[in-house]
């Protein structure tokens, strides 16, 4: 009887932990945008779904993210220190003279928003580069 109780308790606790991790990631919204006078792109990831808008006034296209892609996004997201996002420094400055669209990454978690300063589209700060690359890949599908 003790063994059965122990097994049930272990299963219950294990399921609670898995459920909590999924809930935490599902409560997060990641938004990448890039724009200039003649260019517009917006990618929103939330609840294992991605919405892509490729031009102003256009309807967004929403798709489900497959398991492997979602796992990569979660993995890269977990490497980011959200508190440092507003302090990240852009590696290039092409956006200052119309050499690149101005890009921005915004993450909303538990009602709090963390947003980068503007950076050149295609040249994100190294701390978020892998996550941004995964997001931009959705526009090429």
Short mmCIF file of N, CA, C and O in Angstrom, two decimals, residues 24-99:
data_model
loop_
_atom_site.label_atom_id
_atom_site.label_comp_id
_atom_site.label_asym_id
_atom_site.label_seq_id
_atom_site.Cartn_x
_atom_site.Cartn_y
_atom_site.Cartn_z
N UNK A 24 3.75 28.12 -18.04
CA UNK A 24 4.64 29.26 -18.02
C UNK A 24 4.99 29.70 -19.43
O UNK A 24 4.97 30.88 -19.74
N UNK A 25 5.32 28.78 -20.31
CA UNK A 25 5.71 29.13 -21.67
C UNK A 25 4.49 29.59 -22.47
O UNK A 25 4.62 30.45 -23.34
N UNK A 26 3.32 29.05 -22.17
CA UNK A 26 2.13 29.46 -22.89
C UNK A 26 1.67 30.86 -22.48
O UNK A 26 0.90 31.48 -23.18
N UNK A 27 2.12 31.35 -21.34
CA UNK A 27 1.74 32.68 -20.87
C UNK A 27 2.68 33.75 -21.43
O UNK A 27 2.60 34.90 -21.04
N UNK A 28 3.53 33.38 -22.35
CA UNK A 28 4.52 34.30 -22.90
C UNK A 28 4.18 34.64 -24.35
O UNK A 28 3.78 33.77 -25.12
N UNK A 29 4.36 35.90 -24.68
CA UNK A 29 4.21 36.33 -26.07
C UNK A 29 5.52 36.95 -26.52
O UNK A 29 6.08 37.81 -25.83
N UNK A 30 6.01 36.51 -27.67
CA UNK A 30 7.25 37.04 -28.24
C UNK A 30 6.87 37.72 -29.55
O UNK A 30 6.22 37.11 -30.41
N UNK A 31 7.29 38.96 -29.70
CA UNK A 31 6.95 39.72 -30.90
C UNK A 31 8.22 40.33 -31.50
O UNK A 31 8.97 41.01 -30.81
N UNK A 32 8.44 40.05 -32.77
CA UNK A 32 9.56 40.64 -33.50
C UNK A 32 8.97 41.49 -34.61
O UNK A 32 8.09 41.05 -35.36
N UNK A 33 9.45 42.72 -34.72
CA UNK A 33 8.98 43.58 -35.80
C UNK A 33 10.17 44.28 -36.44
O UNK A 33 11.18 44.55 -35.78
N UNK A 34 10.02 44.55 -37.72
CA UNK A 34 11.04 45.29 -38.47
C UNK A 34 10.30 46.17 -39.46
O UNK A 34 9.38 45.71 -40.14
N UNK A 35 10.69 47.46 -39.50
CA UNK A 35 10.00 48.35 -40.42
C UNK A 35 10.88 49.51 -40.86
O UNK A 35 11.80 49.91 -40.16
N UNK A 36 10.56 49.99 -42.05
CA UNK A 36 11.16 51.19 -42.61
C UNK A 36 10.08 51.81 -43.50
O UNK A 36 8.93 51.34 -43.48
N UNK A 37 10.44 52.79 -44.29
CA UNK A 37 9.41 53.42 -45.14
C UNK A 37 8.79 52.42 -46.11
O UNK A 37 7.59 52.46 -46.34
N UNK A 38 9.56 51.53 -46.67
CA UNK A 38 9.04 50.60 -47.67
C UNK A 38 9.02 49.15 -47.25
O UNK A 38 8.85 48.25 -48.08
N UNK A 39 9.21 48.90 -45.97
CA UNK A 39 9.32 47.52 -45.51
C UNK A 39 8.56 47.35 -44.20
O UNK A 39 8.60 48.23 -43.34
N UNK A 40 7.88 46.22 -44.07
CA UNK A 40 7.16 45.94 -42.83
C UNK A 40 7.12 44.43 -42.61
O UNK A 40 6.82 43.67 -43.53
N UNK A 41 7.41 44.04 -41.39
CA UNK A 41 7.36 42.62 -41.04
C UNK A 41 7.06 42.52 -39.54
O UNK A 41 7.66 43.23 -38.74
N UNK A 42 6.12 41.65 -39.20
CA UNK A 42 5.79 41.45 -37.79
C UNK A 42 5.53 39.96 -37.57
O UNK A 42 4.77 39.33 -38.30
N UNK A 43 6.19 39.42 -36.54
CA UNK A 43 6.06 38.00 -36.21
C UNK A 43 5.68 37.93 -34.73
O UNK A 43 6.38 38.48 -33.89
N UNK A 44 4.58 37.25 -34.44
CA UNK A 44 4.12 37.10 -33.06
C UNK A 44 4.02 35.61 -32.74
O UNK A 44 3.34 34.87 -33.46
N UNK A 45 4.68 35.19 -31.67
CA UNK A 45 4.63 33.79 -31.23
C UNK A 45 3.96 33.74 -29.87
O UNK A 45 4.36 34.45 -28.95
N UNK A 46 2.92 32.91 -29.79
CA UNK A 46 2.20 32.73 -28.53
C UNK A 46 1.44 31.41 -28.58
O UNK A 46 0.85 31.07 -29.60
N UNK A 47 1.45 30.70 -27.47
CA UNK A 47 0.68 29.45 -27.33
C UNK A 47 0.97 28.45 -28.46
O UNK A 47 0.05 27.87 -29.03
N UNK A 48 2.21 28.31 -28.84
CA UNK A 48 2.67 27.38 -29.87
C UNK A 48 2.04 27.70 -31.24
O UNK A 48 1.86 26.83 -32.07
N UNK A 49 1.72 28.99 -31.43
CA UNK A 49 1.20 29.48 -32.70
C UNK A 49 2.07 30.66 -33.14
O UNK A 49 2.62 31.37 -32.31
N UNK A 50 2.17 30.86 -34.45
CA UNK A 50 2.91 32.00 -34.98
C UNK A 50 2.03 32.75 -35.96
O UNK A 50 1.34 32.15 -36.79
N UNK A 51 2.02 34.08 -35.85
CA UNK A 51 1.31 34.95 -36.78
C UNK A 51 2.35 35.80 -37.49
O UNK A 51 3.18 36.44 -36.84
N UNK A 52 2.27 35.82 -38.81
CA UNK A 52 3.24 36.56 -39.62
C UNK A 52 2.49 37.57 -40.48
O UNK A 52 1.55 37.22 -41.18
N UNK A 53 2.93 38.82 -40.42
CA UNK A 53 2.40 39.88 -41.27
C UNK A 53 3.57 40.43 -42.06
O UNK A 53 4.57 40.83 -41.48
N UNK A 54 3.43 40.43 -43.40
CA UNK A 54 4.56 40.82 -44.25
C UNK A 54 4.45 42.21 -44.85
O UNK A 54 5.39 42.69 -45.46
N UNK A 55 3.29 42.87 -44.71
CA UNK A 55 3.19 44.24 -45.18
C UNK A 55 2.07 44.96 -44.44
O UNK A 55 1.14 44.31 -43.93
N UNK A 56 2.17 46.28 -44.40
CA UNK A 56 1.17 47.08 -43.70
C UNK A 56 -0.20 46.87 -44.32
O UNK A 56 -0.33 46.78 -45.53
N UNK A 57 -1.22 46.78 -43.49
CA UNK A 57 -2.58 46.62 -43.98
C UNK A 57 -2.93 45.20 -44.40
O UNK A 57 -4.06 44.93 -44.78
N UNK A 58 -1.99 44.30 -44.35
CA UNK A 58 -2.21 42.91 -44.75
C UNK A 58 -2.67 42.10 -43.54
O UNK A 58 -2.26 42.34 -42.42
N UNK A 59 -3.52 41.14 -43.79
CA UNK A 59 -3.94 40.21 -42.74
C UNK A 59 -2.78 39.32 -42.36
O UNK A 59 -1.99 38.92 -43.21
N UNK A 60 -2.68 39.01 -41.09
CA UNK A 60 -1.61 38.11 -40.67
C UNK A 60 -1.99 36.66 -41.00
O UNK A 60 -3.16 36.30 -41.03
N UNK A 61 -0.98 35.85 -41.24
CA UNK A 61 -1.16 34.43 -41.50
C UNK A 61 -0.72 33.70 -40.23
O UNK A 61 0.40 33.88 -39.76
N UNK A 62 -1.62 32.88 -39.69
CA UNK A 62 -1.35 32.18 -38.43
C UNK A 62 -1.20 30.69 -38.69
O UNK A 62 -2.01 30.10 -39.41
N UNK A 63 -0.16 30.10 -38.11
CA UNK A 63 0.09 28.66 -38.24
C UNK A 63 0.52 28.09 -36.90
O UNK A 63 1.05 28.80 -36.05
N UNK A 64 0.33 26.79 -36.75
CA UNK A 64 0.79 26.08 -35.56
C UNK A 64 2.28 25.79 -35.73
O UNK A 64 2.74 25.48 -36.81
N UNK A 65 3.01 25.92 -34.63
CA UNK A 65 4.45 25.64 -34.65
C UNK A 65 4.65 24.17 -34.32
O UNK A 65 4.10 23.68 -33.33
N UNK A 66 5.41 23.46 -35.16
CA UNK A 66 5.61 22.03 -34.89
C UNK A 66 6.49 21.84 -33.66
O UNK A 66 7.17 22.75 -33.21
N UNK A 67 6.47 20.65 -33.13
CA UNK A 67 7.13 20.32 -31.86
C UNK A 67 8.62 20.62 -31.85
O UNK A 67 9.15 21.15 -30.87
N UNK A 68 9.32 20.29 -32.93
CA UNK A 68 10.77 20.50 -32.97
C UNK A 68 11.10 21.99 -32.97
O UNK A 68 12.00 22.44 -32.25
N UNK A 69 10.38 22.76 -33.77
CA UNK A 69 10.61 24.21 -33.82
C UNK A 69 10.29 24.84 -32.46
O UNK A 69 11.00 25.71 -31.99
N UNK A 70 9.19 24.41 -31.86
CA UNK A 70 8.78 24.94 -30.57
C UNK A 70 9.85 24.65 -29.50
O UNK A 70 10.18 25.52 -28.70
N UNK A 71 10.40 23.45 -29.54
CA UNK A 71 11.44 23.08 -28.57
C UNK A 71 12.67 23.98 -28.72
O UNK A 71 13.27 24.40 -27.73
N UNK A 72 13.03 24.31 -29.97
CA UNK A 72 14.18 25.21 -30.21
C UNK A 72 13.89 26.62 -29.70
O UNK A 72 14.74 27.26 -29.09
N UNK A 73 12.67 27.10 -29.95
CA UNK A 73 12.29 28.43 -29.47
C UNK A 73 12.33 28.48 -27.95
O UNK A 73 12.89 29.41 -27.36
N UNK A 74 11.77 27.47 -27.30
CA UNK A 74 11.76 27.42 -25.83
C UNK A 74 13.19 27.38 -25.30
O UNK A 74 13.54 28.09 -24.35
N UNK A 75 14.02 26.57 -25.93
CA UNK A 75 15.42 26.44 -25.50
C UNK A 75 16.15 27.78 -25.59
O UNK A 75 16.84 28.18 -24.65
N UNK A 76 16.00 28.48 -26.70
CA UNK A 76 16.68 29.77 -26.86
C UNK A 76 16.08 30.84 -25.94
O UNK A 76 16.80 31.67 -25.41
N UNK A 77 14.77 30.79 -25.76
CA UNK A 77 14.12 31.76 -24.87
C UNK A 77 14.65 31.63 -23.44
O UNK A 77 14.91 32.63 -22.77
N UNK A 78 14.83 30.41 -22.98
CA UNK A 78 15.29 30.18 -21.61
C UNK A 78 16.71 30.70 -21.37
O UNK A 78 17.09 30.93 -20.24
N UNK A 79 17.48 30.89 -22.42
CA UNK A 79 18.85 31.40 -22.29
C UNK A 79 18.90 32.91 -22.12
O UNK A 79 19.95 33.47 -21.80
N UNK A 80 17.79 33.59 -22.34
CA UNK A 80 17.76 35.05 -22.32
C UNK A 80 17.40 35.55 -20.93
O UNK A 80 16.44 35.10 -20.32
N UNK A 81 18.17 36.51 -20.46
CA UNK A 81 17.86 37.19 -19.20
C UNK A 81 16.95 38.36 -19.55
O UNK A 81 17.40 39.37 -20.12
N UNK A 82 15.66 38.25 -19.23
CA UNK A 82 14.68 39.25 -19.62
C UNK A 82 15.00 40.64 -19.07
O UNK A 82 14.74 41.64 -19.73
N UNK A 83 15.57 40.70 -17.90
CA UNK A 83 15.87 42.00 -17.28
C UNK A 83 16.90 42.80 -18.07
O UNK A 83 16.93 44.02 -17.99
N UNK A 84 17.75 42.12 -18.84
CA UNK A 84 18.80 42.83 -19.59
C UNK A 84 18.35 43.24 -20.99
O UNK A 84 19.07 43.98 -21.66
N UNK A 85 17.18 42.80 -21.43
CA UNK A 85 16.73 43.09 -22.79
C UNK A 85 16.72 44.59 -23.11
O UNK A 85 17.23 44.99 -24.16
N UNK A 86 16.19 45.46 -22.25
CA UNK A 86 16.20 46.89 -22.60
C UNK A 86 17.60 47.50 -22.67
O UNK A 86 17.78 48.58 -23.25
N UNK A 87 18.59 46.83 -22.14
CA UNK A 87 19.96 47.36 -22.10
C UNK A 87 20.85 46.83 -23.23
O UNK A 87 22.01 47.23 -23.33
N UNK A 88 20.32 45.93 -24.05
CA UNK A 88 21.14 45.34 -25.11
C UNK A 88 21.59 46.39 -26.11
O UNK A 88 20.83 47.28 -26.48
N UNK A 89 22.82 46.25 -26.56
CA UNK A 89 23.40 47.21 -27.51
C UNK A 89 23.39 46.60 -28.91
O UNK A 89 23.80 45.47 -29.11
N UNK A 90 22.92 47.39 -29.86
CA UNK A 90 22.89 46.96 -31.26
C UNK A 90 24.31 46.90 -31.81
O UNK A 90 25.10 47.82 -31.60
N UNK A 91 24.66 45.82 -32.53
CA UNK A 91 26.03 45.69 -33.05
C UNK A 91 26.33 46.58 -34.26
O UNK A 91 27.49 46.83 -34.56
N UNK A 92 25.30 47.04 -34.96
CA UNK A 92 25.51 47.89 -36.14
C UNK A 92 24.56 49.08 -36.08
O UNK A 92 23.61 49.09 -35.30
N UNK A 93 24.80 50.06 -36.96
CA UNK A 93 23.98 51.28 -36.95
C UNK A 93 23.51 51.68 -38.35
O UNK A 93 23.38 52.86 -38.66
N UNK A 94 23.24 50.71 -39.19
CA UNK A 94 22.80 50.98 -40.56
C UNK A 94 21.43 51.66 -40.59
O UNK A 94 21.12 52.40 -41.52
N UNK A 95 20.61 51.43 -39.58
CA UNK A 95 19.27 52.01 -39.53
C UNK A 95 19.30 53.53 -39.42
O UNK A 95 18.33 54.21 -39.74
N UNK A 96 20.42 54.09 -39.00
CA UNK A 96 20.53 55.54 -38.84
C UNK A 96 20.56 56.28 -40.17
O UNK A 96 20.31 57.47 -40.25
N UNK A 97 20.93 55.58 -41.24
CA UNK A 97 20.99 56.23 -42.56
C UNK A 97 20.24 55.41 -43.61
O UNK A 97 20.64 55.33 -44.77
N UNK A 98 19.13 54.80 -43.22
CA UNK A 98 18.27 54.00 -44.11
C UNK A 98 19.00 52.82 -44.74
O UNK A 98 18.63 52.37 -45.82
N UNK A 99 20.02 52.31 -44.08
CA UNK A 99 20.75 51.15 -44.58
C UNK A 99 20.12 49.84 -44.15
O UNK A 99 20.45 48.78 -44.67
#
